[in-house]
Amino acid sequence: TNIYYNGNVGINKTNPSYTLDVNGNGRFTGEVNAPSFSTTSDYRIKENAKPLDSEFVVDSLIPVTYTNKLTKKQDMGLIAHEVQEIYPFIVNEEKDGEKYQSVNYTSLIALLIKEIKELKQRVKVLENK
């Protein structure tokens, strides 16, 4: 159901509070551009939060460069089914399934910050020797 309210458009949403306010999943088969992107990270939506420990490392991740067959452009990233073997909770869909797999790259930011912090600590210790 599309709802128009004070110049805003809501899809499956009454009283939309944004120019486009969608309740539900979306899919774009083309390029999405935005000057800014925010993902909800409020403490109120998180349960059982705990710091990443030594189980969470980048060592097994294999960054690749590739030509994206959909956009015909060179890109960089990870192969979703390889990530799924290590961190299945950040990969959507199944290898060779009906839908393409996707990776929640935003989740990798926490892992990278953790690894950088550990490297900085190691460098500090080595510099003080």
Short mmCIF file of the C-alpha atoms (twelve columns), coordinates in Angstrom:
data_MODEL
# 
_entry.id   MODEL 
# 
loop_
_atom_site.group_PDB 
_atom_site.id 
_atom_site.type_symbol 
_atom_site.label_atom_id 
_atom_site.label_alt_id 
_atom_site.label_comp_id 
_atom_site.label_asym_id 
_atom_site.label_seq_id 
_atom_site.Cartn_x 
_atom_site.Cartn_y 
_atom_site.Cartn_z 
_atom_site.pdbx_PDB_model_num 
ATOM 1   C CA . THR A 1   0.000  0.000   0.000   1 
ATOM 2   C CA . ASN A 2   1.336  3.414   -0.949  1 
ATOM 3   C CA . ILE A 3   0.501  6.261   1.416   1 
ATOM 4   C CA . TYR A 4   1.150  9.954   0.724   1 
ATOM 5   C CA . TYR A 5   1.477  12.130  3.813   1 
ATOM 6   C CA . ASN A 6   2.794  15.708  4.006   1 
ATOM 7   C CA . GLY A 7   4.758  15.254  0.775   1 
ATOM 8   C CA . ASN A 8   6.236  11.925  1.871   1 
ATOM 9   C CA . VAL A 9   5.614  8.543   0.282   1 
ATOM 10  C CA . GLY A 10  5.170  5.451   2.404   1 
ATOM 11  C CA . ILE A 11  5.259  1.913   1.091   1 
ATOM 12  C CA . ASN A 12  3.577  -0.451  3.548   1 
ATOM 13  C CA . LYS A 13  3.855  2.442   6.000   1 
ATOM 14  C CA . THR A 14  1.216  4.807   7.307   1 
ATOM 15  C CA . ASN A 15  2.277  8.345   8.229   1 
ATOM 16  C CA . PRO A 16  5.676  8.185   6.460   1 
ATOM 17  C CA . SER A 17  8.248  10.397  8.168   1 
ATOM 18  C CA . TYR A 18  10.819 10.405  5.331   1 
ATOM 19  C CA . THR A 19  10.580 11.407  1.672   1 
ATOM 20  C CA . LEU A 20  10.480 7.668   0.932   1 
ATOM 21  C CA . ASP A 21  9.607  5.510   3.931   1 
ATOM 22  C CA . VAL A 22  9.520  1.772   3.216   1 
ATOM 23  C CA . ASN A 23  8.464  -0.927  5.655   1 
ATOM 24  C CA . GLY A 24  9.856  -4.230  4.392   1 
ATOM 25  C CA . ASN A 25  12.708 -5.515  2.304   1 
ATOM 26  C CA . GLY A 26  13.903 -3.860  -0.862  1 
ATOM 27  C CA . ARG A 27  16.020 -4.867  -3.812  1 
ATOM 28  C CA . PHE A 28  17.800 -2.754  -6.360  1 
ATOM 29  C CA . THR A 29  19.177 -4.346  -9.499  1 
ATOM 30  C CA . GLY A 30  20.929 -1.143  -10.510 1 
ATOM 31  C CA . GLU A 31  23.372 1.166   -8.806  1 
ATOM 32  C CA . VAL A 32  22.351 2.960   -5.607  1 
ATOM 33  C CA . ASN A 33  23.977 6.321   -4.915  1 
ATOM 34  C CA . ALA A 34  23.689 8.363   -1.762  1 
ATOM 35  C CA . PRO A 35  25.774 11.182  -0.313  1 
ATOM 36  C CA . SER A 36  25.416 9.524   3.082   1 
ATOM 37  C CA . PHE A 37  24.452 6.106   4.405   1 
ATOM 38  C CA . SER A 38  23.484 5.274   7.955   1 
ATOM 39  C CA . THR A 39  22.681 1.908   9.449   1 
ATOM 40  C CA . THR A 40  20.725 1.579   12.672  1 
ATOM 41  C CA . SER A 41  23.174 0.957   15.518  1 
ATOM 42  C CA . ASP A 42  21.243 2.091   18.581  1 
ATOM 43  C CA . TYR A 43  21.922 0.180   21.799  1 
ATOM 44  C CA . ARG A 44  18.182 -0.325  22.187  1 
ATOM 45  C CA . ILE A 45  18.086 -2.837  19.319  1 
ATOM 46  C CA . LYS A 46  21.059 -4.876  20.582  1 
ATOM 47  C CA . GLU A 47  21.035 -7.786  23.003  1 
ATOM 48  C CA . ASN A 48  23.974 -9.744  24.415  1 
ATOM 49  C CA . ALA A 49  26.553 -7.233  23.134  1 
ATOM 50  C CA . LYS A 50  30.123 -8.236  23.949  1 
ATOM 51  C CA . PRO A 51  33.537 -7.188  22.631  1 
ATOM 52  C CA . LEU A 52  35.012 -9.195  19.771  1 
ATOM 53  C CA . ASP A 53  37.552 -11.673 21.095  1 
ATOM 54  C CA . SER A 54  40.421 -13.636 19.525  1 
ATOM 55  C CA . GLU A 55  37.897 -15.843 17.707  1 
ATOM 56  C CA . PHE A 56  37.134 -12.920 15.381  1 
ATOM 57  C CA . VAL A 57  40.051 -12.287 13.027  1 
ATOM 58  C CA . VAL A 58  40.564 -11.329 9.385   1 
ATOM 59  C CA . ASP A 59  43.182 -13.998 8.752   1 
ATOM 60  C CA . SER A 60  40.951 -16.361 6.743   1 
ATOM 61  C CA . LEU A 61  39.203 -13.680 4.696   1 
ATOM 62  C CA . ILE A 62  40.448 -13.489 1.102   1 
ATOM 63  C CA . PRO A 63  39.963 -10.065 -0.494  1 
ATOM 64  C CA . VAL A 64  39.739 -10.221 -4.293  1 
ATOM 65  C CA . THR A 65  39.472 -7.911  -7.261  1 
ATOM 66  C CA . TYR A 66  37.058 -8.957  -9.978  1 
ATOM 67  C CA . THR A 67  34.937 -7.793  -12.876 1 
ATOM 68  C CA . ASN A 68  31.305 -7.539  -11.828 1 
ATOM 69  C CA . LYS A 69  29.304 -9.211  -14.618 1 
ATOM 70  C CA . LEU A 70  26.192 -7.163  -13.781 1 
ATOM 71  C CA . THR A 71  27.832 -3.713  -13.835 1 
ATOM 72  C CA . LYS A 72  30.688 -4.595  -16.218 1 
ATOM 73  C CA . LYS A 73  33.040 -2.759  -13.837 1 
ATOM 74  C CA . GLN A 74  36.112 -3.800  -11.883 1 
ATOM 75  C CA . ASP A 75  35.485 -4.023  -8.165  1 
ATOM 76  C CA . MET A 76  36.982 -5.355  -4.932  1 
ATOM 77  C CA . GLY A 77  35.421 -7.418  -2.199  1 
ATOM 78  C CA . LEU A 78  35.006 -10.895 -0.782  1 
ATOM 79  C CA . ILE A 79  33.379 -14.042 -2.167  1 
ATOM 80  C CA . ALA A 80  30.175 -14.508 -0.164  1 
ATOM 81  C CA . HIS A 81  30.286 -18.288 0.167   1 
ATOM 82  C CA . GLU A 82  33.875 -18.085 1.439   1 
ATOM 83  C CA . VAL A 83  32.831 -15.551 4.075   1 
ATOM 84  C CA . GLN A 84  29.874 -17.784 4.951   1 
ATOM 85  C CA . GLU A 85  32.276 -20.575 5.964   1 
ATOM 86  C CA . ILE A 86  33.860 -18.276 8.566   1 
ATOM 87  C CA . TYR A 87  31.119 -15.792 9.541   1 
ATOM 88  C CA . PRO A 88  27.799 -17.285 8.376   1 
ATOM 89  C CA . PHE A 89  25.750 -14.679 10.264  1 
ATOM 90  C CA . ILE A 90  26.879 -11.843 7.942   1 
ATOM 91  C CA . VAL A 91  25.999 -13.648 4.697   1 
ATOM 92  C CA . ASN A 92  22.504 -13.800 3.226   1 
ATOM 93  C CA . GLU A 93  21.187 -16.614 1.022   1 
ATOM 94  C CA . GLU A 94  22.888 -19.903 0.142   1 
ATOM 95  C CA . LYS A 95  25.659 -20.746 -2.317  1 
ATOM 96  C CA . ASP A 96  24.192 -21.597 -5.748  1 
ATOM 97  C CA . GLY A 97  20.687 -20.799 -4.463  1 
ATOM 98  C CA . GLU A 98  17.910 -19.061 -6.360  1 
ATOM 99  C CA . LYS A 99  19.028 -15.630 -5.115  1 
ATOM 100 C CA . TYR A 100 22.513 -14.150 -5.240  1 
ATOM 101 C CA . GLN A 101 24.385 -14.211 -1.948  1 
ATOM 102 C CA . SER A 102 25.198 -10.911 -0.228  1 
ATOM 103 C CA . VAL A 103 27.606 -9.884  2.508   1 
ATOM 104 C CA . ASN A 104 26.832 -7.398  5.262   1 
ATOM 105 C CA . TYR A 105 30.047 -5.422  4.753   1 
ATOM 106 C CA . THR A 106 29.020 -3.006  7.516   1 
ATOM 107 C CA . SER A 107 29.550 -5.816  10.036  1 
ATOM 108 C CA . LEU A 108 33.131 -6.173  8.830   1 
ATOM 109 C CA . ILE A 109 33.897 -2.642  10.028  1 
ATOM 110 C CA . ALA A 110 33.794 -3.801  13.671  1 
ATOM 111 C CA . LEU A 111 36.187 -6.640  12.838  1 
ATOM 112 C CA . LEU A 112 38.584 -4.295  11.056  1 
ATOM 113 C CA . ILE A 113 38.536 -1.797  13.941  1 
ATOM 114 C CA . LYS A 114 39.280 -4.606  16.414  1 
ATOM 115 C CA . GLU A 115 42.177 -5.888  14.285  1 
ATOM 116 C CA . ILE A 116 43.637 -2.392  13.796  1 
ATOM 117 C CA . LYS A 117 43.495 -1.741  17.547  1 
ATOM 118 C CA . GLU A 118 45.376 -4.993  18.201  1 
ATOM 119 C CA . LEU A 119 47.997 -4.114  15.583  1 
ATOM 120 C CA . LYS A 120 48.464 -0.663  17.124  1 
ATOM 121 C CA . GLN A 121 49.025 -2.251  20.528  1 
ATOM 122 C CA . ARG A 122 51.605 -4.663  19.077  1 
ATOM 123 C CA . VAL A 123 53.427 -1.830  17.325  1 
ATOM 124 C CA . LYS A 124 53.483 0.183   20.551  1 
ATOM 125 C CA . VAL A 125 54.997 -2.755  22.448  1 
ATOM 126 C CA . LEU A 126 57.609 -3.365  19.754  1 
ATOM 127 C CA . GLU A 127 58.526 0.342   19.596  1 
ATOM 128 C CA . ASN A 128 59.087 0.393   23.359  1 
ATOM 129 C CA . LYS A 129 61.572 -2.507  23.274  1 
# 
